[in-house]
Amino acid sequence: MYEIVRDKPLTRPCEVVTILKRDYGLDVSYHVVWLGVEKAKAVIHGDHSLSFDQLRWYSDAVMRYNPGSYVNIDYDTSSRQFCRFFVSFAACISEFNSCWSLLFLDGTFLKRKYKGQLLVTMAKDRNNGLFPIAFAIVDSETTANWPWFLHELGKVIDGKHQITFISDCNLGLLEAMLKVFPSAHHGFHEKLAKLKEEGKQRAHTFFKDLAPEHWANSYFRGMRYGEMTSNAAESFIIRLKKHAIFL
């Protein structure tokens, strides 16, 4: 089983069950195989719980060998437990200062043992190439974590530029944006998607609580460069989750 997981890290337990039956004629239960896969991953990639302690080493290494990068580990001062982890690499920070002042924000749930949430902000260069400005691992997508993420983001991007943010209006993001980036413009599309589901009869009530500068081009004061959704951030999340074992 070790060889199977080593050669194909994203192998699922159900695939191992099939391989053991097909190649070796063994009938092994899914539960037993799942335990074996988890143990094999621990041998290959290290224990998940111990990896949190290695974040301090990783942070120091990034700051030392990749000058200009920024990493911050936030933890509970009383329990000394991990809370949040923010990363922004020097090359991405430098690239953003020569690109459109347009950032895409999104978050997604993590499915491994310790769960949590992945928050990302993406940029797009003038050749439509996507690259991450920063990403963070947090305990959940809460009204406390988005302000923290945006505050950390404000430390690495040039605040002299008027930035336009595009998101799907994640929990607490709209309120956090007004506090951390008060001069920035913020557009999203989640409400419009909901409108299509609800039907036109409820449109009046629906839009009454939604400021038009967040969804209507005629009222939007920022520069969106034709970007209407946060799909750029979602695409990065999909690729990252596909190739990162810990997610």
Coordinates of N, CA and C in Angstrom, one line a residue:
M1 N 0.8 -1.2 0.0 CA 0.0 0.0 0.0 C 0.9 1.3 0.0
Y2 N 2.0 1.2 0.7 CA 2.9 2.3 0.7 C 3.3 2.7 -0.7
E3 N 3.7 1.7 -1.5 CA 4.1 2.0 -2.9 C 3.0 2.7 -3.7
I4 N 1.7 2.2 -3.5 CA 0.6 2.8 -4.2 C 0.4 4.3 -3.9
V5 N 0.4 4.6 -2.7 CA 0.2 6.0 -2.2 C 1.4 6.8 -2.6
R6 N 2.6 6.3 -2.5 CA 3.8 7.0 -2.9 C 3.8 7.4 -4.4
D7 N 3.5 6.4 -5.2 CA 3.5 6.7 -6.7 C 2.3 7.5 -7.2
K8 N 1.2 7.5 -6.4 CA 0.0 8.3 -6.8 C -0.6 8.9 -5.5
P9 N 0.0 10.1 -5.1 CA -0.4 10.6 -3.8 C -1.9 10.9 -3.6
L10 N -2.6 11.2 -4.6 CA -4.0 11.5 -4.5 C -4.9 10.2 -4.6
T11 N -4.3 9.0 -4.5 CA -5.1 7.8 -4.5 C -6.1 7.8 -3.4
R12 N -7.4 7.4 -3.8 CA -8.4 7.3 -2.8 C -8.5 5.9 -2.3
P13 N -9.0 5.7 -1.0 CA -9.1 4.3 -0.5 C -9.9 3.4 -1.3
C14 N -11.0 3.8 -2.0 CA -11.8 2.9 -2.8 C -10.9 2.4 -4.0
E15 N -10.0 3.2 -4.5 CA -9.1 2.8 -5.6 C -8.2 1.7 -5.1
V16 N -7.7 1.9 -3.9 CA -6.8 0.9 -3.3 C -7.5 -0.5 -3.1
V17 N -8.8 -0.4 -2.7 CA -9.6 -1.6 -2.5 C -9.7 -2.4 -3.9
T18 N -9.9 -1.6 -5.0 CA -10.0 -2.2 -6.3 C -8.6 -2.8 -6.7
I19 N -7.5 -2.1 -6.4 CA -6.2 -2.6 -6.8 C -5.9 -3.8 -6.1
L20 N -6.1 -3.9 -4.8 CA -5.8 -5.1 -4.0 C -6.6 -6.3 -4.5
K21 N -7.9 -6.1 -4.9 CA -8.7 -7.2 -5.4 C -8.2 -7.6 -6.7
R22 N -8.0 -6.7 -7.6 CA -7.6 -7.0 -9.0 C -6.2 -7.6 -9.1
D23 N -5.2 -7.0 -8.4 CA -3.8 -7.5 -8.6 C -3.4 -8.6 -7.7
Y24 N -4.1 -8.7 -6.5 CA -3.6 -9.6 -5.5 C -4.7 -10.6 -5.0
G25 N -5.9 -10.3 -5.5 CA -7.0 -11.2 -5.1 C -7.4 -11.1 -3.7
L26 N -7.2 -9.9 -3.1 CA -7.4 -9.7 -1.6 C -8.7 -9.0 -1.5
D27 N -9.6 -9.4 -0.5 CA -10.8 -8.7 -0.2 C -10.6 -8.0 1.1
V28 N -10.3 -6.7 1.0 CA -10.0 -5.9 2.2 C -11.1 -4.8 2.3
S29 N -11.6 -4.6 3.6 CA -12.6 -3.7 3.8 C -12.2 -2.3 3.6
Y30 N -13.1 -1.4 3.3 CA -12.8 0.0 3.0 C -12.2 0.6 4.3
H31 N -12.7 0.3 5.4 CA -12.2 0.9 6.7 C -10.7 0.6 6.9
V32 N -10.4 -0.7 6.7 CA -9.0 -1.1 6.9 C -8.1 -0.4 5.9
V33 N -8.5 -0.4 4.6 CA -7.7 0.3 3.6 C -7.6 1.8 3.9
W34 N -8.6 2.4 4.4 CA -8.5 3.8 4.7 C -7.5 4.1 5.8
L35 N -7.4 3.2 6.8 CA -6.4 3.3 7.8 C -5.0 3.2 7.3
G36 N -4.9 2.2 6.3 CA -3.6 2.0 5.7 C -3.1 3.1 4.9
V37 N -4.1 3.7 4.1 CA -3.7 4.9 3.3 C -3.3 6.1 4.2
E38 N -4.0 6.3 5.3 CA -3.6 7.4 6.2 C -2.2 7.1 6.8
K39 N -1.9 5.9 7.2 CA -0.6 5.6 7.8 C 0.5 5.8 6.7
A40 N 0.2 5.4 5.5 CA 1.2 5.5 4.4 C 1.4 7.0 4.1
K41 N 0.4 7.8 4.1 CA 0.6 9.3 3.9 C 1.4 9.9 5.1
A42 N 1.2 9.4 6.3 CA 1.9 9.9 7.4 C 3.4 9.6 7.3
V43 N 3.7 8.4 6.8 CA 5.1 8.0 6.6 C 5.8 8.8 5.5
I44 N 5.0 9.1 4.4 CA 5.6 9.8 3.2 C 5.6 11.3 3.5
H45 N 4.6 11.9 4.0 CA 4.5 13.3 4.1 C 4.6 13.8 5.6
G46 N 4.7 12.9 6.5 CA 4.8 13.4 7.9 C 3.4 13.5 8.6
D47 N 3.4 13.5 9.9 CA 2.2 13.6 10.7 C 1.6 15.0 10.6
H48 N 0.3 15.0 10.4 CA -0.4 16.3 10.3 C -0.2 17.2 11.6
S49 N -0.3 16.6 12.7 CA -0.2 17.4 14.0 C 1.2 17.9 14.1
L50 N 2.2 17.2 13.7 CA 3.6 17.7 13.8 C 3.9 18.8 12.8
S51 N 3.1 18.7 11.7 CA 3.4 19.7 10.6 C 3.1 21.1 11.1
F52 N 2.1 21.3 12.0 CA 1.8 22.6 12.5 C 3.0 23.2 13.2
D53 N 3.8 22.4 13.9 CA 5.0 22.9 14.6 C 6.1 23.3 13.6
Q54 N 6.0 22.7 12.4 CA 7.0 23.0 11.4 C 6.7 24.4 10.7
L55 N 5.6 24.9 10.9 CA 5.2 26.2 10.3 C 6.2 27.3 10.7
R56 N 6.7 27.2 12.0 CA 7.6 28.2 12.4 C 8.9 28.2 11.6
W57 N 9.4 26.9 11.4 CA 10.6 26.8 10.6 C 10.3 27.2 9.2
Y58 N 9.2 26.9 8.6 CA 8.8 27.3 7.2 C 8.8 28.9 7.1
S59 N 8.2 29.5 8.1 CA 8.1 30.9 8.1 C 9.5 31.6 8.1
D60 N 10.3 31.1 9.0 CA 11.7 31.6 9.1 C 12.5 31.4 7.8
A61 N 12.3 30.2 7.2 CA 13.0 29.9 5.9 C 12.5 30.8 4.8
V62 N 11.2 31.1 4.7 CA 10.7 31.9 3.6 C 11.2 33.3 3.8
M63 N 11.2 33.9 5.0 CA 11.6 35.2 5.2 C 13.1 35.4 5.0
R64 N 13.9 34.3 5.3 CA 15.3 34.4 5.1 C 15.8 34.2 3.7
Y65 N 15.3 33.2 3.0 CA 15.8 32.8 1.7 C 14.9 33.4 0.5
N66 N 13.8 34.0 0.9 CA 13.0 34.7 -0.2 C 12.7 36.1 0.3
P67 N 13.8 37.0 0.3 CA 13.6 38.3 0.9 C 12.5 39.1 0.2
G68 N 11.8 39.8 1.0 CA 10.6 40.6 0.5 C 9.3 39.9 0.6
S69 N 9.4 38.6 1.0 CA 8.1 37.9 1.2 C 7.6 38.2 2.6
Y70 N 6.4 37.8 2.9 CA 5.8 38.1 4.2 C 5.0 36.9 4.6
V71 N 5.3 36.4 5.8 CA 4.6 35.3 6.4 C 4.2 35.6 7.9
N72 N 3.0 35.3 8.3 CA 2.6 35.6 9.7 C 1.8 34.4 10.2
I73 N 2.2 33.9 11.4 CA 1.5 32.8 12.1 C 0.8 33.4 13.3
D74 N -0.5 33.2 13.4 CA -1.3 33.7 14.5 C -1.7 32.6 15.3
Y75 N -1.5 32.7 16.6 CA -1.9 31.6 17.5 C -2.5 32.1 18.8
D76 N -3.2 31.3 19.5 CA -3.8 31.6 20.7 C -2.8 31.8 21.8
T77 N -2.7 32.9 22.4 CA -1.6 33.2 23.4 C -1.7 32.4 24.7
S78 N -3.0 32.0 25.0 CA -3.1 31.2 26.3 C -2.9 29.7 26.0
S79 N -3.5 29.2 25.0 CA -3.4 27.7 24.8 C -2.2 27.4 23.9
R80 N -1.6 28.4 23.2 CA -0.5 28.2 22.2 C -0.9 27.4 21.0
Q81 N -2.2 27.3 20.8 CA -2.7 26.6 19.6 C -2.7 27.4 18.4
F82 N -2.5 26.7 17.2 CA -2.5 27.4 15.9 C -3.9 28.0 15.6
C83 N -3.9 29.2 15.1 CA -5.2 29.9 14.7 C -5.2 30.2 13.2
R84 N -4.1 30.9 12.7 CA -4.2 31.3 11.3 C -2.8 31.5 10.8
F85 N -2.6 31.3 9.4 CA -1.3 31.3 8.8 C -1.4 32.1 7.5
F86 N -0.7 33.2 7.3 CA -0.8 34.0 6.1 C 0.5 34.0 5.4
V87 N 0.5 33.9 4.0 CA 1.7 33.8 3.2 C 1.5 34.7 2.0
S88 N 2.6 35.5 1.7 CA 2.6 36.3 0.4 C 4.1 36.3 0.0
F89 N 4.4 35.8 -1.2 CA 5.7 35.7 -1.7 C 6.2 37.0 -2.4
A90 N 7.5 37.2 -2.3 CA 8.0 38.5 -2.9 C 7.7 38.7 -4.3
A91 N 7.9 37.7 -5.1 CA 7.7 37.8 -6.6 C 6.2 38.3 -6.9
C92 N 5.3 37.7 -6.2 CA 3.9 38.1 -6.4 C 3.6 39.5 -5.9
I93 N 4.2 39.9 -4.8 CA 4.0 41.2 -4.3 C 4.5 42.2 -5.4
S94 N 5.7 42.0 -5.9 CA 6.4 42.9 -6.8 C 5.6 42.9 -8.1
E95 N 5.1 41.8 -8.6 CA 4.3 41.7 -9.8 C 3.0 42.5 -9.8
F96 N 2.4 42.5 -8.6 CA 1.1 43.2 -8.5 C 1.3 44.7 -8.6
N97 N 2.4 45.2 -8.2 CA 2.6 46.7 -8.3 C 2.7 47.2 -9.7
S98 N 2.9 46.2 -10.7 CA 2.9 46.6 -12.1 C 1.7 46.1 -12.9
C99 N 0.7 45.6 -12.2 CA -0.5 45.1 -12.8 C -1.7 46.0 -12.5
W100 N -2.9 45.6 -13.1 CA -4.1 46.3 -12.8 C -4.4 46.2 -11.3
S101 N -4.9 47.2 -10.7 CA -5.2 47.2 -9.3 C -6.6 46.5 -9.1
L102 N -6.6 45.3 -9.4 CA -7.8 44.4 -9.3 C -7.5 43.1 -8.6
L103 N -8.2 42.8 -7.6 CA -8.0 41.6 -6.8 C -9.3 40.8 -6.7
F104 N -9.1 39.5 -6.8 CA -10.2 38.5 -6.6 C -10.1 37.8 -5.3
L105 N -11.1 37.8 -4.5 CA -11.1 37.1 -3.2 C -12.1 35.9 -3.2
D106 N -11.6 34.9 -2.5 CA -12.5 33.7 -2.3 C -12.0 32.9 -1.2
G107 N -12.9 32.0 -0.7 CA -12.5 31.0 0.3 C -13.1 29.7 0.1
T108 N -12.6 28.6 0.7 CA -13.1 27.3 0.5 C -12.8 26.5 1.8
F109 N -13.6 25.5 2.0 CA -13.5 24.6 3.2 C -12.3 23.6 2.9
L110 N -11.6 23.3 3.9 CA -10.6 22.2 3.9 C -11.2 20.9 4.4
K111 N -10.8 19.8 3.8 CA -11.5 18.5 4.1 C -10.6 17.5 4.9
R112 N -9.4 17.9 5.2 CA -8.5 16.9 5.9 C -8.9 16.9 7.4
K113 N -8.0 16.3 8.2 CA -8.3 16.0 9.6 C -8.7 17.2 10.4
Y114 N -8.0 18.3 10.2 CA -8.2 19.5 11.1 C -9.1 20.5 10.5
K115 N -9.7 20.2 9.3 CA -10.6 21.1 8.7 C -10.0 22.5 8.4
G116 N -10.8 23.5 8.7 CA -10.4 24.9 8.5 C -10.8 25.5 7.2
Q117 N -10.3 26.6 6.8 CA -10.7 27.3 5.6 C -9.5 27.9 4.9
L118 N -9.5 27.8 3.6 CA -8.4 28.4 2.8 C -9.0 29.7 2.2
L119 N -8.3 30.8 2.5 CA -8.6 32.1 1.9 C -7.6 32.6 0.9
V120 N -8.0 33.1 -0.2 CA -7.0 33.5 -1.2 C -7.4 34.8 -1.8
T121 N -6.4 35.5 -2.4 CA -6.6 36.7 -3.2 C -5.7 36.6 -4.4
M122 N -6.3 36.7 -5.6 CA -5.6 36.6 -6.8 C -5.6 37.9 -7.6
A123 N -4.6 38.0 -8.5 CA -4.4 39.1 -9.4 C -4.3 38.6 -10.8
K124 N -4.5 39.5 -11.7 CA -4.4 39.2 -13.1 C -3.5 40.2 -13.8
D125 N -2.4 39.8 -14.5 CA -1.6 40.7 -15.2 C -2.2 41.2 -16.5
R126 N -1.5 42.0 -17.3 CA -2.0 42.6 -18.5 C -2.1 41.6 -19.6
N127 N -1.5 40.4 -19.4 CA -1.6 39.3 -20.4 C -2.6 38.3 -20.0
N128 N -3.5 38.7 -19.0 CA -4.5 37.8 -18.5 C -3.9 36.6 -17.7
G129 N -2.7 36.7 -17.3 CA -2.1 35.6 -16.5 C -2.5 35.7 -15.0
L130 N -2.9 34.7 -14.4 CA -3.3 34.7 -13.0 C -2.2 34.3 -12.1
F131 N -2.1 35.0 -10.9 CA -1.1 34.6 -9.9 C -1.7 35.0 -8.5
P132 N -1.3 34.2 -7.5 CA -1.8 34.6 -6.2 C -1.0 35.7 -5.5
I133 N -1.7 36.6 -4.9 CA -1.0 37.6 -4.1 C -0.7 37.1 -2.7
A134 N -1.7 36.4 -2.2 CA -1.6 35.9 -0.8 C -2.6 34.8 -0.6
F135 N -2.3 33.9 0.3 CA -3.3 32.9 0.8 C -3.1 32.7 2.3
A136 N -4.1 32.2 2.9 CA -4.1 31.9 4.3 C -4.9 30.7 4.7
I137 N -4.4 30.0 5.8 CA -5.2 28.9 6.4 C -5.8 29.5 7.7
V138 N -7.1 29.4 7.8 CA -7.7 29.9 9.0 C -8.6 28.8 9.6
D139 N -9.1 29.0 10.8 CA -9.9 27.9 11.4 C -11.3 27.8 10.8
S140 N -11.8 28.9 10.3 CA -13.1 28.9 9.7 C -13.3 30.2 9.0
E141 N -14.4 30.3 8.1 CA -14.7 31.5 7.4 C -15.6 32.3 8.3
T142 N -15.1 33.2 9.1 CA -15.9 33.9 10.1 C -15.7 35.4 9.9
T143 N -16.5 36.2 10.6 CA -16.4 37.7 10.5 C -15.1 38.2 11.1
A144 N -14.4 37.3 11.9 CA -13.1 37.7 12.5 C -12.0 37.4 11.5
N145 N -12.1 36.4 10.7 CA -11.0 36.0 9.9 C -10.8 36.8 8.6
W146 N -11.9 37.2 8.0 CA -11.7 38.1 6.8 C -11.1 39.4 7.2
P147 N -11.5 40.1 8.2 CA -10.7 41.4 8.6 C -9.3 41.1 8.8
W148 N -8.9 40.0 9.5 CA -7.5 39.7 9.7 C -6.8 39.4 8.4
F149 N -7.4 38.7 7.5 CA -6.8 38.4 6.2 C -6.6 39.7 5.5
L150 N -7.6 40.6 5.4 CA -7.4 41.8 4.7 C -6.4 42.8 5.4
H151 N -6.3 42.7 6.7 CA -5.3 43.5 7.4 C -3.9 43.1 7.0
E152 N -3.7 41.8 7.0 CA -2.4 41.2 6.6 C -2.1 41.6 5.1
L153 N -3.1 41.5 4.3 CA -3.0 41.8 2.9 C -2.5 43.3 2.7
G154 N -3.1 44.1 3.5 CA -2.7 45.5 3.5 C -1.3 45.8 3.8
K155 N -0.6 44.9 4.4 CA 0.8 45.0 4.7 C 1.7 44.8 3.5
V156 N 1.2 44.1 2.4 CA 2.1 43.7 1.3 C 1.7 44.4 0.0
I157 N 0.5 45.0 -0.1 CA 0.2 45.6 -1.4 C 0.3 47.1 -1.2
D158 N 0.6 47.8 -2.3 CA 0.8 49.2 -2.3 C -0.6 50.0 -2.1
G159 N -0.7 50.6 -0.9 CA -1.9 51.2 -0.5 C -2.2 52.5 -1.3
K160 N -1.2 53.0 -2.1 CA -1.4 54.2 -2.8 C -2.3 54.1 -4.0
H161 N -2.5 52.8 -4.5 CA -3.3 52.6 -5.6 C -4.8 52.3 -5.1
Q162 N -5.7 52.8 -5.9 CA -7.1 52.5 -5.5 C -7.5 51.2 -6.1
I163 N -7.8 50.2 -5.2 CA -7.9 48.8 -5.6 C -9.4 48.5 -5.7
T164 N -9.7 47.7 -6.7 CA -11.0 47.1 -6.9 C -11.0 45.6 -6.5
F165 N -11.9 45.2 -5.6 CA -12.0 43.8 -5.1 C -13.2 43.2 -5.8
I166 N -13.1 42.0 -6.2 CA -14.3 41.2 -6.7 C -14.4 39.9 -5.9
S167 N -15.5 39.7 -5.3 CA -15.7 38.4 -4.6 C -17.2 38.0 -4.7
D168 N -17.5 36.9 -4.0 CA -18.9 36.4 -4.0 C -19.6 36.8 -2.7
C169 N -19.0 37.8 -2.0 CA -19.6 38.3 -0.8 C -19.6 37.3 0.3
N170 N -18.4 36.7 0.6 CA -18.3 35.8 1.7 C -18.7 36.4 3.0
L171 N -18.9 35.5 4.0 CA -19.3 35.9 5.3 C -18.4 36.9 5.9
G172 N -18.9 38.1 6.2 CA -18.2 39.2 6.9 C -17.2 40.0 6.0
L173 N -17.1 39.6 4.7 CA -16.2 40.2 3.8 C -16.6 41.7 3.5
L174 N -17.8 41.9 3.3 CA -18.3 43.3 2.9 C -18.0 44.3 4.1
E175 N -18.3 43.8 5.3 CA -18.1 44.7 6.5 C -16.6 44.9 6.7
A176 N -15.8 43.9 6.5 CA -14.3 44.0 6.7 C -13.7 44.9 5.7
M177 N -14.2 44.8 4.5 CA -13.6 45.7 3.4 C -13.8 47.1 3.7
L178 N -14.9 47.5 4.3 CA -15.1 48.9 4.6 C -14.2 49.4 5.7
K179 N -13.8 48.6 6.6 CA -12.9 48.9 7.7 C -11.4 48.9 7.3
V180 N -11.0 47.9 6.5 CA -9.6 47.8 6.2 C -9.2 48.5 5.0
F181 N -10.0 48.5 3.9 CA -9.8 49.2 2.7 C -10.9 50.2 2.4
P182 N -11.1 51.2 3.2 CA -12.2 52.1 3.0 C -12.3 52.8 1.7
S183 N -11.2 53.0 1.0 CA -11.2 53.7 -0.3 C -11.3 52.8 -1.5
A184 N -11.3 51.5 -1.2 CA -11.4 50.5 -2.3 C -12.8 50.3 -2.8
H185 N -13.0 49.8 -4.0 CA -14.3 49.5 -4.5 C -14.5 48.0 -4.5
H186 N -15.7 47.5 -4.3 CA -16.0 46.1 -4.0 C -17.2 45.7 -4.8
G187 N -17.0 44.7 -5.7 CA -18.1 44.2 -6.5 C -18.3 42.7 -6.3
F188 N -19.5 42.2 -6.4 CA -19.7 40.7 -6.2 C -20.9 40.3 -7.0
H189 N -21.1 39.0 -7.2 CA -22.1 38.5 -8.0 C -23.0 37.4 -7.4
E190 N -22.8 37.1 -6.1 CA -23.5 36.0 -5.5 C -25.0 36.4 -5.4
K191 N -25.3 37.7 -5.1 CA -26.7 38.1 -5.0 C -27.4 38.0 -6.3
L192 N -26.7 38.3 -7.4 CA -27.4 38.2 -8.7 C -27.7 36.8 -9.1
A193 N -26.8 35.8 -8.7 CA -27.1 34.4 -8.9 C -28.3 34.0 -8.1
K194 N -28.4 34.5 -6.9 CA -29.6 34.2 -6.1 C -30.9 34.7 -6.7
L195 N -30.8 35.9 -7.3 CA -31.9 36.5 -7.9 C -32.5 35.6 -9.0
K196 N -31.6 35.0 -9.8 CA -32.1 34.1 -10.9 C -32.8 32.9 -10.3
E197 N -32.4 32.5 -9.2 CA -33.0 31.3 -8.5 C -34.4 31.7 -7.9
E198 N -34.4 32.9 -7.3 CA -35.6 33.3 -6.7 C -36.7 33.7 -7.6
G199 N -36.4 34.3 -8.8 CA -37.4 34.8 -9.7 C -37.6 36.3 -9.6
K200 N -38.1 36.8 -10.7 CA -38.2 38.3 -10.9 C -39.2 38.9 -9.9
Q201 N -40.1 38.2 -9.4 CA -41.2 38.8 -8.5 C -40.6 39.2 -7.2
R202 N -39.5 38.7 -6.8 CA -38.9 39.0 -5.5 C -37.7 40.0 -5.7
A203 N -37.5 40.5 -6.9 CA -36.4 41.3 -7.2 C -36.4 42.6 -6.5
H204 N -37.6 43.2 -6.3 CA -37.6 44.5 -5.7 C -37.2 44.5 -4.2
T205 N -37.7 43.5 -3.5 CA -37.3 43.3 -2.1 C -35.9 42.9 -2.0
F206 N -35.4 42.1 -2.9 CA -34.1 41.6 -2.9 C -33.1 42.8 -3.0
F207 N -33.3 43.6 -4.0 CA -32.3 44.7 -4.3 C -32.4 45.9 -3.3
K208 N -33.5 45.9 -2.5 CA -33.7 47.0 -1.6 C -32.6 47.0 -0.5
D209 N -32.1 45.8 -0.1 CA -31.0 45.7 0.9 C -29.7 45.6 0.3
L210 N -29.5 45.8 -1.0 CA -28.2 45.6 -1.6 C -27.8 46.9 -2.3
A211 N -26.7 47.5 -1.9 CA -26.2 48.7 -2.5 C -25.9 48.5 -3.9
P212 N -26.4 49.3 -4.8 CA -26.2 49.1 -6.3 C -24.7 49.3 -6.7
E213 N -23.9 50.0 -5.9 CA -22.5 50.1 -6.4 C -21.7 48.8 -6.3
H214 N -22.3 47.8 -5.6 CA -21.7 46.5 -5.5 C -22.0 45.5 -6.6
W215 N -23.1 45.8 -7.4 CA -23.5 44.9 -8.5 C -23.8 45.6 -9.8
A216 N -24.1 46.8 -9.8 CA -24.5 47.5 -11.1 C -23.4 48.3 -11.7
N217 N -23.0 48.0 -12.9 CA -21.9 48.7 -13.6 C -22.1 50.2 -13.6
S218 N -23.4 50.6 -13.8 CA -23.7 52.0 -13.9 C -23.3 52.8 -12.6
Y219 N -23.4 52.1 -11.5 CA -23.1 52.7 -10.2 C -21.7 52.4 -9.7
F220 N -21.0 51.4 -10.3 CA -19.7 51.0 -9.7 C -18.7 52.0 -10.1
R221 N -17.9 52.5 -9.0 CA -17.0 53.5 -9.2 C -15.6 53.1 -9.4
G222 N -15.3 51.8 -9.3 CA -14.0 51.3 -9.5 C -13.7 50.8 -11.0
M223 N -12.6 50.2 -11.2 CA -12.2 49.7 -12.5 C -12.2 48.2 -12.5
R224 N -13.2 47.5 -13.2 CA -13.3 46.0 -13.1 C -12.6 45.4 -14.3
Y225 N -12.2 46.2 -15.3 CA -11.5 45.6 -16.5 C -12.3 44.5 -17.1
G226 N -13.6 44.5 -17.1 CA -14.5 43.5 -17.7 C -14.7 42.3 -16.8
E227 N -14.1 42.3 -15.6 CA -14.2 41.1 -14.7 C -15.5 41.2 -13.9
M228 N -16.4 40.2 -14.0 CA -17.7 40.3 -13.3 C -17.8 39.3 -12.2
T229 N -16.9 38.3 -12.1 CA -17.0 37.3 -11.1 C -15.7 37.0 -10.4
S230 N -15.7 36.2 -9.4 CA -14.5 35.9 -8.7 C -13.9 34.5 -9.1
N231 N -14.2 34.1 -10.3 CA -13.8 32.8 -10.8 C -12.3 32.7 -10.9
A232 N -11.6 33.8 -11.0 CA -10.1 33.7 -11.0 C -9.6 33.1 -9.7
A233 N -10.2 33.6 -8.6 CA -9.7 33.0 -7.3 C -10.2 31.6 -7.1
E234 N -11.4 31.3 -7.6 CA -11.9 29.9 -7.5 C -11.0 28.9 -8.3
S235 N -10.5 29.3 -9.5 CA -9.7 28.4 -10.3 C -8.4 28.1 -9.6
F236 N -7.8 29.1 -8.9 CA -6.6 28.8 -8.1 C -6.8 27.9 -7.0
I237 N -8.0 28.0 -6.3 CA -8.3 27.1 -5.2 C -8.5 25.7 -5.7
I238 N -9.1 25.5 -6.8 CA -9.3 24.2 -7.4 C -7.9 23.5 -7.7
R239 N -7.0 24.3 -8.3 CA -5.7 23.7 -8.6 C -4.9 23.4 -7.4
L240 N -5.0 24.3 -6.4 CA -4.3 24.1 -5.1 C -4.8 22.8 -4.4
K241 N -6.1 22.7 -4.3 CA -6.6 21.5 -3.6 C -6.4 20.2 -4.4
K242 N -6.2 20.3 -5.7 CA -5.9 19.1 -6.5 C -4.6 18.6 -6.3
H243 N -3.6 19.5 -6.0 CA -2.2 19.1 -5.9 C -1.6 19.1 -4.5
A244 N -2.4 19.7 -3.6 CA -1.9 19.7 -2.2 C -2.5 18.6 -1.3
I245 N -1.7 17.7 -0.8 CA -2.2 16.6 -0.1 C -2.9 17.0 1.2
F246 N -2.3 18.1 1.9 CA -2.9 18.5 3.2 C -4.3 19.1 3.1
L247 N -4.7 19.4 1.9 CA -6.1 20.0 1.7 C -7.1 18.9 1.5

